[in-house]
PDB file of C-alpha atoms in Angstrom:
ATOM      1  CA  MET A   1     118.373 255.675 194.197  1.00 91.00           C
ATOM      2  CA  ASN A   2     116.849 255.642 197.663  1.00 95.00           C
ATOM      3  CA  ILE A   3     114.995 252.807 199.420  1.00 98.00           C
ATOM      4  CA  ARG A   4     112.671 253.732 202.270  1.00 97.00           C
ATOM      5  CA  LEU A   5     109.766 252.324 204.243  1.00 97.00           C
ATOM      6  CA  CYS A   6     106.320 253.124 202.940  1.00 96.00           C
ATOM      7  CA  THR A   7     104.284 255.083 205.484  1.00 93.00           C
ATOM      8  CA  GLU A   8     100.649 254.486 206.355  1.00 89.00           C
ATOM      9  CA  ASN A   9      99.783 257.756 204.599  1.00 94.00           C
ATOM     10  CA  GLU A  10     101.238 256.411 201.326  1.00 96.00           C
ATOM     11  CA  LEU A  11      99.148 253.247 200.973  1.00 95.00           C
ATOM     12  CA  GLU A  12      97.075 254.758 198.137  1.00 95.00           C
ATOM     13  CA  THR A  13     100.297 255.365 196.164  1.00 95.00           C
ATOM     14  CA  LEU A  14     101.416 251.805 196.869  1.00 95.00           C
ATOM     15  CA  ILE A  15      98.054 250.454 195.672  1.00 96.00           C
ATOM     16  CA  GLU A  16      98.222 252.524 192.492  1.00 95.00           C
ATOM     17  CA  ILE A  17     101.741 251.302 191.689  1.00 95.00           C
ATOM     18  CA  GLY A  18     100.757 247.714 192.442  1.00 94.00           C
ATOM     19  CA  ARG A  19      97.683 247.830 190.222  1.00 95.00           C
ATOM     20  CA  ASN A  20      99.509 249.550 187.349  1.00 93.00           C
ATOM     21  CA  THR A  21     102.583 247.323 187.331  1.00 92.00           C
ATOM     22  CA  TYR A  22     100.603 244.104 187.777  1.00 93.00           C
ATOM     23  CA  PHE A  23      98.261 245.078 184.950  1.00 93.00           C
ATOM     24  CA  ASP A  24     101.149 246.041 182.637  1.00 91.00           C
ATOM     25  CA  THR A  25     102.956 242.764 183.316  1.00 88.00           C
ATOM     26  CA  PHE A  26     100.097 240.259 183.163  1.00 88.00           C
ATOM     27  CA  ARG A  27      97.283 241.745 181.040  1.00 89.00           C
ATOM     28  CA  LYS A  28      98.400 239.903 177.895  1.00 88.00           C
ATOM     29  CA  PHE A  29      98.095 236.546 179.703  1.00 85.00           C
ATOM     30  CA  ASN A  30      94.622 236.989 181.227  1.00 86.00           C
ATOM     31  CA  THR A  31      91.145 238.130 180.264  1.00 87.00           C
ATOM     32  CA  ALA A  32      90.019 241.643 181.173  1.00 88.00           C
ATOM     33  CA  GLU A  33      87.482 240.179 183.611  1.00 88.00           C
ATOM     34  CA  THR A  34      90.108 238.040 185.348  1.00 88.00           C
ATOM     35  CA  MET A  35      92.488 240.987 185.623  1.00 91.00           C
ATOM     36  CA  SER A  36      89.830 243.311 186.978  1.00 90.00           C
ATOM     37  CA  ALA A  37      88.638 240.810 189.587  1.00 88.00           C
ATOM     38  CA  TYR A  38      92.185 240.049 190.721  1.00 90.00           C
ATOM     39  CA  LEU A  39      93.228 243.705 190.932  1.00 93.00           C
ATOM     40  CA  ASP A  40      90.136 244.535 192.991  1.00 92.00           C
ATOM     41  CA  GLU A  41      90.835 241.632 195.348  1.00 89.00           C
ATOM     42  CA  ALA A  42      94.615 241.975 195.703  1.00 90.00           C
ATOM     43  CA  PHE A  43      94.963 245.750 195.720  1.00 93.00           C
ATOM     44  CA  ASN A  44      92.075 247.018 197.783  1.00 92.00           C
ATOM     45  CA  LYS A  45      92.770 249.448 200.591  1.00 94.00           C
ATOM     46  CA  ASP A  46      91.523 247.212 203.424  1.00 95.00           C
ATOM     47  CA  LYS A  47      93.694 244.276 202.336  1.00 94.00           C
ATOM     48  CA  ILE A  48      96.836 246.367 201.854  1.00 96.00           C
ATOM     49  CA  ALA A  49      96.253 248.233 205.140  1.00 96.00           C
ATOM     50  CA  ALA A  50      95.888 244.913 206.967  1.00 95.00           C
ATOM     51  CA  GLU A  51      99.136 243.636 205.417  1.00 95.00           C
ATOM     52  CA  ALA A  52     100.934 246.873 206.309  1.00 95.00           C
ATOM     53  CA  ALA A  53      99.723 246.544 209.907  1.00 95.00           C
ATOM     54  CA  ASN A  54     101.456 243.166 210.321  1.00 95.00           C
ATOM     55  CA  PRO A  55     104.507 243.704 212.558  1.00 96.00           C
ATOM     56  CA  GLY A  56     106.566 241.292 210.442  1.00 96.00           C
ATOM     57  CA  SER A  57     105.678 242.701 207.007  1.00 97.00           C
ATOM     58  CA  PHE A  58     107.426 245.703 205.501  1.00 97.00           C
ATOM     59  CA  PHE A  59     106.573 247.669 202.353  1.00 97.00           C
ATOM     60  CA  TYR A  60     109.423 249.658 200.813  1.00 98.00           C
ATOM     61  CA  PHE A  61     109.508 252.276 198.077  1.00 97.00           C
ATOM     62  CA  CYS A  62     112.424 252.756 195.693  1.00 97.00           C
ATOM     63  CA  GLU A  63     112.866 256.354 194.650  1.00 96.00           C
ATOM     64  CA  ILE A  64     114.827 257.837 191.794  1.00 95.00           C
ATOM     65  CA  GLU A  65     115.302 261.587 192.019  1.00 91.00           C
ATOM     66  CA  LYS A  66     112.489 261.770 194.628  1.00 89.00           C
ATOM     67  CA  SER A  67     110.015 259.986 192.330  1.00 94.00           C
ATOM     68  CA  ILE A  68     108.666 256.602 193.410  1.00 96.00           C
ATOM     69  CA  ALA A  69     109.855 254.071 190.852  1.00 96.00           C
ATOM     70  CA  ALA A  70     109.018 250.752 192.524  1.00 96.00           C
ATOM     71  CA  TYR A  71     107.900 249.008 195.650  1.00 94.00           C
ATOM     72  CA  PHE A  72     108.517 245.655 197.256  1.00 97.00           C
ATOM     73  CA  LYS A  73     107.428 243.786 200.360  1.00 97.00           C
ATOM     74  CA  LEU A  74     109.414 241.720 202.865  1.00 98.00           C
ATOM     75  CA  ASN A  75     107.739 239.169 205.147  1.00 97.00           C
ATOM     76  CA  MET A  76     109.114 237.602 208.285  1.00 97.00           C
ATOM     77  CA  VAL A  77     107.558 234.554 209.984  1.00 96.00           C
ATOM     78  CA  PRO A  78     104.609 234.190 210.643  1.00 95.00           C
ATOM     79  CA  TYR A  79     103.488 236.660 207.966  1.00 94.00           C
ATOM     80  CA  GLN A  80     104.954 234.785 205.000  1.00 95.00           C
ATOM     81  CA  SER A  81     102.603 233.583 202.295  1.00 90.00           C
ATOM     82  CA  ASP A  82     103.888 230.032 202.180  1.00 88.00           C
ATOM     83  CA  ILE A  83     107.116 228.580 203.599  1.00 88.00           C
ATOM     84  CA  ASN A  84     107.131 230.126 207.102  1.00 88.00           C
ATOM     85  CA  ASP A  85     110.606 228.915 208.004  1.00 92.00           C
ATOM     86  CA  PRO A  86     111.841 231.031 210.950  1.00 93.00           C
ATOM     87  CA  GLU A  87     115.278 231.279 209.326  1.00 95.00           C
ATOM     88  CA  SER A  88     113.886 232.647 206.064  1.00 97.00           C
ATOM     89  CA  LEU A  89     112.715 235.965 204.661  1.00 98.00           C
ATOM     90  CA  GLU A  90     110.076 236.185 201.943  1.00 98.00           C
ATOM     91  CA  LEU A  91     110.605 238.749 199.212  1.00 98.00           C
ATOM     92  CA  GLU A  92     107.198 239.510 197.777  1.00 94.00           C
ATOM     93  CA  ARG A  93     105.974 241.812 195.038  1.00 90.00           C
ATOM     94  CA  ILE A  94     108.892 243.506 193.351  1.00 93.00           C
ATOM     95  CA  TYR A  95     106.849 245.946 191.268  1.00 92.00           C
ATOM     96  CA  VAL A  96     108.822 248.375 189.098  1.00 94.00           C
ATOM     97  CA  LEU A  97     106.998 251.019 187.055  1.00 94.00           C
ATOM     98  CA  SER A  98     107.637 250.477 183.334  1.00 91.00           C
ATOM     99  CA  GLU A  99     109.425 253.798 182.812  1.00 93.00           C
ATOM    100  CA  TYR A 100     112.031 252.774 185.420  1.00 95.00           C
ATOM    101  CA  LYS A 101     112.738 249.245 184.178  1.00 92.00           C
ATOM    102  CA  GLY A 102     116.290 248.594 183.046  1.00 91.00           C
ATOM    103  CA  ARG A 103     117.860 250.926 185.606  1.00 94.00           C
ATOM    104  CA  GLY A 104     119.129 248.248 187.995  1.00 94.00           C
ATOM    105  CA  LEU A 105     116.377 248.623 190.590  1.00 95.00           C
ATOM    106  CA  GLY A 106     115.840 244.874 190.836  1.00 95.00           C
ATOM    107  CA  SER A 107     119.496 244.269 191.707  1.00 96.00           C
ATOM    108  CA  LYS A 108     119.408 247.029 194.330  1.00 96.00           C
ATOM    109  CA  ILE A 109     116.256 245.545 195.837  1.00 97.00           C
ATOM    110  CA  ILE A 110     117.915 242.116 196.057  1.00 97.00           C
ATOM    111  CA  GLU A 111     121.009 243.665 197.708  1.00 97.00           C
ATOM    112  CA  PHE A 112     118.801 245.525 200.202  1.00 98.00           C
ATOM    113  CA  THR A 113     116.845 242.324 200.912  1.00 98.00           C
ATOM    114  CA  GLU A 114     120.030 240.327 201.503  1.00 98.00           C
ATOM    115  CA  THR A 115     121.264 242.939 204.002  1.00 98.00           C
ATOM    116  CA  PHE A 116     117.861 242.974 205.740  1.00 98.00           C
ATOM    117  CA  ALA A 117     117.890 239.168 205.934  1.00 98.00           C
ATOM    118  CA  VAL A 118     121.385 239.009 207.438  1.00 97.00           C
ATOM    119  CA  GLU A 119     120.530 241.731 209.962  1.00 97.00           C
ATOM    120  CA  ASN A 120     117.479 239.685 210.993  1.00 97.00           C
ATOM    121  CA  ASN A 121     119.364 236.375 211.279  1.00 96.00           C
ATOM    122  CA  CYS A 122     117.807 234.778 208.206  1.00 97.00           C
ATOM    123  CA  ALA A 123     119.733 232.056 206.397  1.00 97.00           C
ATOM    124  CA  LYS A 124     117.824 232.351 203.134  1.00 97.00           C
ATOM    125  CA  ILE A 125     115.507 234.495 201.034  1.00 98.00           C
ATOM    126  CA  TRP A 126     112.650 232.951 199.109  1.00 98.00           C
ATOM    127  CA  LEU A 127     109.968 234.165 196.711  1.00 97.00           C
ATOM    128  CA  GLY A 128     107.259 232.927 194.386  1.00 96.00           C
ATOM    129  CA  VAL A 129     107.239 233.730 190.679  1.00 95.00           C
ATOM    130  CA  TRP A 130     104.790 232.656 187.981  1.00 92.00           C
ATOM    131  CA  GLU A 131     106.162 229.787 185.919  1.00 95.00           C
ATOM    132  CA  LYS A 132     105.465 231.695 182.673  1.00 91.00           C
ATOM    133  CA  ASN A 133     107.194 234.931 183.742  1.00 92.00           C
ATOM    134  CA  SER A 134     110.406 234.143 181.879  1.00 92.00           C
ATOM    135  CA  ALA A 135     111.944 237.608 182.372  1.00 90.00           C
ATOM    136  CA  ALA A 136     111.573 237.357 186.167  1.00 93.00           C
ATOM    137  CA  LEU A 137     112.834 233.767 186.234  1.00 97.00           C
ATOM    138  CA  GLU A 138     115.910 234.782 184.242  1.00 97.00           C
ATOM    139  CA  PHE A 139     116.562 237.767 186.525  1.00 96.00           C
ATOM    140  CA  TYR A 140     116.269 235.714 189.724  1.00 97.00           C
ATOM    141  CA  ALA A 141     118.563 233.001 188.325  1.00 98.00           C
ATOM    142  CA  LYS A 142     121.133 235.704 187.555  1.00 97.00           C
ATOM    143  CA  MET A 143     120.803 236.923 191.150  1.00 97.00           C
ATOM    144  CA  GLY A 144     121.542 233.441 192.530  1.00 98.00           C
ATOM    145  CA  PHE A 145     118.057 232.065 193.216  1.00 98.00           C
ATOM    146  CA  ASN A 146     117.260 228.397 192.574  1.00 98.00           C
ATOM    147  CA  LYS A 147     113.947 226.597 192.220  1.00 98.00           C
ATOM    148  CA  CYS A 148     113.058 224.596 195.326  1.00 96.00           C
ATOM    149  CA  GLY A 149     109.347 223.945 194.832  1.00 96.00           C
ATOM    150  CA  GLU A 150     106.003 225.126 193.506  1.00 95.00           C
ATOM    151  CA  HIS A 151     102.683 226.346 194.793  1.00 92.00           C
ATOM    152  CA  ASN A 152      99.327 227.208 193.284  1.00 91.00           C
ATOM    153  CA  PHE A 153      98.244 230.790 192.744  1.00 86.00           C
ATOM    154  CA  ARG A 154      94.627 231.662 192.011  1.00 83.00           C
ATOM    155  CA  MET A 155      94.128 234.253 189.285  1.00 82.00           C
ATOM    156  CA  GLY A 156      90.373 234.730 189.024  1.00 74.00           C
ATOM    157  CA  GLU A 157      88.908 231.338 188.175  1.00 77.00           C
ATOM    158  CA  GLU A 158      92.255 230.025 186.890  1.00 80.00           C
ATOM    159  CA  LEU A 159      94.709 228.096 189.030  1.00 87.00           C
ATOM    160  CA  GLN A 160      98.272 228.988 188.012  1.00 89.00           C
ATOM    161  CA  THR A 161     101.638 227.635 189.154  1.00 94.00           C
ATOM    162  CA  ASP A 162     104.250 229.733 190.899  1.00 95.00           C
ATOM    163  CA  TYR A 163     107.770 228.434 191.274  1.00 97.00           C
ATOM    164  CA  ILE A 164     109.295 228.848 194.701  1.00 97.00           C
ATOM    165  CA  LEU A 165     112.842 230.174 194.385  1.00 98.00           C
ATOM    166  CA  GLU A 166     115.341 230.447 197.204  1.00 97.00           C
ATOM    167  CA  LYS A 167     118.753 231.894 197.801  1.00 98.00           C
ATOM    168  CA  TYR A 168     120.932 230.872 200.732  1.00 98.00           C
ATOM    169  CA  LEU A 169     123.011 233.648 202.239  1.00 97.00           C
TER     170      LEU A 169
END
């Protein structure tokens, strides 16, 4: 497995992976209209390009045998979505393509994130995860994350709750 920065020329691939993995994970919990509206809002080229242009945000691809299997995003202050603690790093959007699930990518991403955080003088990593995403909650607990709060997440017209999880390094 290889982890590398996503280049500006690869944003279309990143968008495609994001749309596909988000749809696969959450389609059974939302209407088709809600999913379509959210995917168009969250994964449009202008939005993703603007995020990628932030000097404190980093998109990474995970490759297996030169095929892109997943992506994730790391955010430093002031580009974090919520907490914005200068001693923290936000891990956002771990999106693994379904055919690569169960291969330990999530654990490798967490290890990479921990190393990145230490190298950038961060005392903790935090992330948001939907309260009903039991598989993700179980995985993050296994990786040493603990709930420290909540925030609202708008999914179409519905207001959902994300748990804020943190891990001190």
